């Protein structure tokens, strides 16, 4: 297999466009198409479905993608080994993370990360949707919800319990719930599509259907209304750490239920050795989270 063919395949799998891939590689769409065909001939399988409107990886293409990335990274590592001017991690780091966590925790660390690694490029997607990590070519996904995709390799970065919370003003006006049943008498602020909240009762996960006048598509919207005193929300600790510390929100403890323990996870598409750009990013993220975790959360729990 020719390394240029591998490079073309990776770029097309990322852009899903021959034209866009050609532009980024400073070549022509015809050359891109020929190199794809050459790679498919070498492997003896079709890697991509190509039509006039769209390009999509075949099953074989999805299976080959992590190997192609590994081949390209190995070649680049070999070149860097003999480069006298090489400093730090290189290449393009593609990250996806939930919008709230990404804006508060990840984006602030990226300027220093790029400053320390001049040859590192970063593409960062903020999304609260479940992302096809392998199919879309991401190096790492940060997740703070329960994990579902067993094909991925997961590394736990930190604990992240779900918490009930409300503003002091709301609790003063409407009272503090003491039991699960009390939640039926409060305005519950929900994420769209989440009609039940999860708790731990007698060591088992239990779900409670909740009602409210507001549901939002992302954490930031729910948190904003919660701070404004519009109701009670169930969010994860990392989503409300700043508000708990400032006293804008107060954590609510129920007598008959405990919060469900979640985690902050880093997900990878392969068990192969992680490239330097991923390990450098994860090291910076862990440092940032450890620094934040040491800050006192002074707000009382009710």
PDB file of N, CA, C and O in Angstrom, residues 17 38 56 65 74 78 86 88 101 105 114 132 134 141 156 187 189 206 217 219 229 254 258:
ATOM      1  N   UNK A  17     -15.947  14.016   1.131  1.00  0.00           N
ATOM      2  CA  UNK A  17     -16.034  14.739  -0.139  1.00  0.00           C
ATOM      3  C   UNK A  17     -14.703  14.640  -0.868  1.00  0.00           C
ATOM      4  O   UNK A  17     -13.646  14.956  -0.302  1.00  0.00           O
ATOM      5  N   UNK A  38      -6.790   2.892  -6.321  1.00  0.00           N
ATOM      6  CA  UNK A  38      -5.542   2.139  -6.199  1.00  0.00           C
ATOM      7  C   UNK A  38      -5.488   1.393  -4.867  1.00  0.00           C
ATOM      8  O   UNK A  38      -5.090   0.221  -4.804  1.00  0.00           O
ATOM      9  N   UNK A  56     -19.711   7.476   1.601  1.00  0.00           N
ATOM     10  CA  UNK A  56     -19.852   6.810   2.888  1.00  0.00           C
ATOM     11  C   UNK A  56     -18.926   5.605   2.934  1.00  0.00           C
ATOM     12  O   UNK A  56     -18.669   4.952   1.916  1.00  0.00           O
ATOM     13  N   UNK A  65     -10.338   1.652   8.752  1.00  0.00           N
ATOM     14  CA  UNK A  65     -10.022   3.014   9.178  1.00  0.00           C
ATOM     15  C   UNK A  65      -9.004   3.074  10.319  1.00  0.00           C
ATOM     16  O   UNK A  65      -8.003   3.807  10.209  1.00  0.00           O
ATOM     17  N   UNK A  74       2.358   5.826  12.279  1.00  0.00           N
ATOM     18  CA  UNK A  74       3.657   5.171  12.377  1.00  0.00           C
ATOM     19  C   UNK A  74       4.664   5.812  11.427  1.00  0.00           C
ATOM     20  O   UNK A  74       5.821   6.055  11.785  1.00  0.00           O
ATOM     21  N   UNK A  78       8.046   7.914  12.492  1.00  0.00           N
ATOM     22  CA  UNK A  78       9.378   7.586  11.972  1.00  0.00           C
ATOM     23  C   UNK A  78      10.058   8.825  11.398  1.00  0.00           C
ATOM     24  O   UNK A  78      11.258   9.038  11.593  1.00  0.00           O
ATOM     25  N   UNK A  86      11.664  18.951  15.250  1.00  0.00           N
ATOM     26  CA  UNK A  86      10.381  18.484  15.759  1.00  0.00           C
ATOM     27  C   UNK A  86      10.246  18.770  17.253  1.00  0.00           C
ATOM     28  O   UNK A  86      11.156  18.534  18.030  1.00  0.00           O
ATOM     29  N   UNK A  88       7.241  18.370  20.390  1.00  0.00           N
ATOM     30  CA  UNK A  88       5.912  18.054  20.890  1.00  0.00           C
ATOM     31  C   UNK A  88       5.098  17.178  19.963  1.00  0.00           C
ATOM     32  O   UNK A  88       5.598  16.584  19.009  1.00  0.00           O
ATOM     33  N   UNK A 101     -19.572  20.672  29.123  1.00  0.00           N
ATOM     34  CA  UNK A 101     -18.261  20.253  29.636  1.00  0.00           C
ATOM     35  C   UNK A 101     -17.152  20.752  28.712  1.00  0.00           C
ATOM     36  O   UNK A 101     -16.088  21.167  29.178  1.00  0.00           O
ATOM     37  N   UNK A 105     -14.476  23.165  30.434  1.00  0.00           N
ATOM     38  CA  UNK A 105     -13.297  22.442  30.896  1.00  0.00           C
ATOM     39  C   UNK A 105     -12.249  22.238  29.809  1.00  0.00           C
ATOM     40  O   UNK A 105     -11.047  22.335  30.080  1.00  0.00           O
ATOM     41  N   UNK A 114      -1.793  24.077  22.437  1.00  0.00           N
ATOM     42  CA  UNK A 114      -1.275  24.378  21.097  1.00  0.00           C
ATOM     43  C   UNK A 114       0.026  25.173  21.166  1.00  0.00           C
ATOM     44  O   UNK A 114       0.904  25.025  20.314  1.00  0.00           O
ATOM     45  N   UNK A 132     -20.665   8.776  16.147  1.00  0.00           N
ATOM     46  CA  UNK A 132     -19.997   7.598  15.588  1.00  0.00           C
ATOM     47  C   UNK A 132     -18.500   7.875  15.570  1.00  0.00           C
ATOM     48  O   UNK A 132     -17.971   8.433  14.607  1.00  0.00           O
ATOM     49  N   UNK A 134     -15.810   5.994  15.358  1.00  0.00           N
ATOM     50  CA  UNK A 134     -14.999   5.320  14.344  1.00  0.00           C
ATOM     51  C   UNK A 134     -15.327   5.846  12.952  1.00  0.00           C
ATOM     52  O   UNK A 134     -14.444   6.226  12.179  1.00  0.00           O
ATOM     53  N   UNK A 141     -13.263  10.750  22.250  1.00  0.00           N
ATOM     54  CA  UNK A 141     -14.537  11.354  22.644  1.00  0.00           C
ATOM     55  C   UNK A 141     -14.573  11.428  24.161  1.00  0.00           C
ATOM     56  O   UNK A 141     -14.220  10.463  24.847  1.00  0.00           O
ATOM     57  N   UNK A 156     -11.602   5.880  32.376  1.00  0.00           N
ATOM     58  CA  UNK A 156     -12.292   6.754  33.319  1.00  0.00           C
ATOM     59  C   UNK A 156     -11.346   7.861  33.785  1.00  0.00           C
ATOM     60  O   UNK A 156     -10.248   7.591  34.285  1.00  0.00           O
ATOM     61  N   UNK A 187     -41.548  21.820  39.923  1.00  0.00           N
ATOM     62  CA  UNK A 187     -41.314  21.999  38.496  1.00  0.00           C
ATOM     63  C   UNK A 187     -39.930  21.442  38.161  1.00  0.00           C
ATOM     64  O   UNK A 187     -38.911  21.989  38.592  1.00  0.00           O
ATOM     65  N   UNK A 189     -36.934  20.608  35.673  1.00  0.00           N
ATOM     66  CA  UNK A 189     -36.317  21.071  34.424  1.00  0.00           C
ATOM     67  C   UNK A 189     -35.561  19.899  33.803  1.00  0.00           C
ATOM     68  O   UNK A 189     -34.614  19.377  34.399  1.00  0.00           O
ATOM     69  N   UNK A 206     -32.916   3.038  40.104  1.00  0.00           N
ATOM     70  CA  UNK A 206     -34.362   3.179  39.965  1.00  0.00           C
ATOM     71  C   UNK A 206     -34.660   4.474  39.219  1.00  0.00           C
ATOM     72  O   UNK A 206     -33.945   5.477  39.379  1.00  0.00           O
ATOM     73  N   UNK A 217     -32.518  21.108  24.966  1.00  0.00           N
ATOM     74  CA  UNK A 217     -31.710  20.159  24.197  1.00  0.00           C
ATOM     75  C   UNK A 217     -30.294  20.010  24.735  1.00  0.00           C
ATOM     76  O   UNK A 217     -29.584  19.097  24.340  1.00  0.00           O
ATOM     77  N   UNK A 219     -27.382  20.847  28.279  1.00  0.00           N
ATOM     78  CA  UNK A 219     -27.218  21.092  29.704  1.00  0.00           C
ATOM     79  C   UNK A 219     -27.241  22.582  30.020  1.00  0.00           C
ATOM     80  O   UNK A 219     -27.795  23.005  31.047  1.00  0.00           O
ATOM     81  N   UNK A 229     -33.985  30.205  39.010  1.00  0.00           N
ATOM     82  CA  UNK A 229     -35.032  29.908  39.968  1.00  0.00           C
ATOM     83  C   UNK A 229     -36.292  29.340  39.362  1.00  0.00           C
ATOM     84  O   UNK A 229     -37.365  29.394  39.978  1.00  0.00           O
ATOM     85  N   UNK A 254     -31.900  13.655  49.103  1.00  0.00           N
ATOM     86  CA  UNK A 254     -33.174  13.034  49.466  1.00  0.00           C
ATOM     87  C   UNK A 254     -32.954  11.980  50.544  1.00  0.00           C
ATOM     88  O   UNK A 254     -31.884  11.366  50.619  1.00  0.00           O
ATOM     89  N   UNK A 258     -30.259   7.910  46.670  1.00  0.00           N
ATOM     90  CA  UNK A 258     -28.920   8.450  46.517  1.00  0.00           C
ATOM     91  C   UNK A 258     -28.669   8.790  45.045  1.00  0.00           C
ATOM     92  O   UNK A 258     -29.283   8.201  44.148  1.00  0.00           O
TER      93      UNK A 258
END
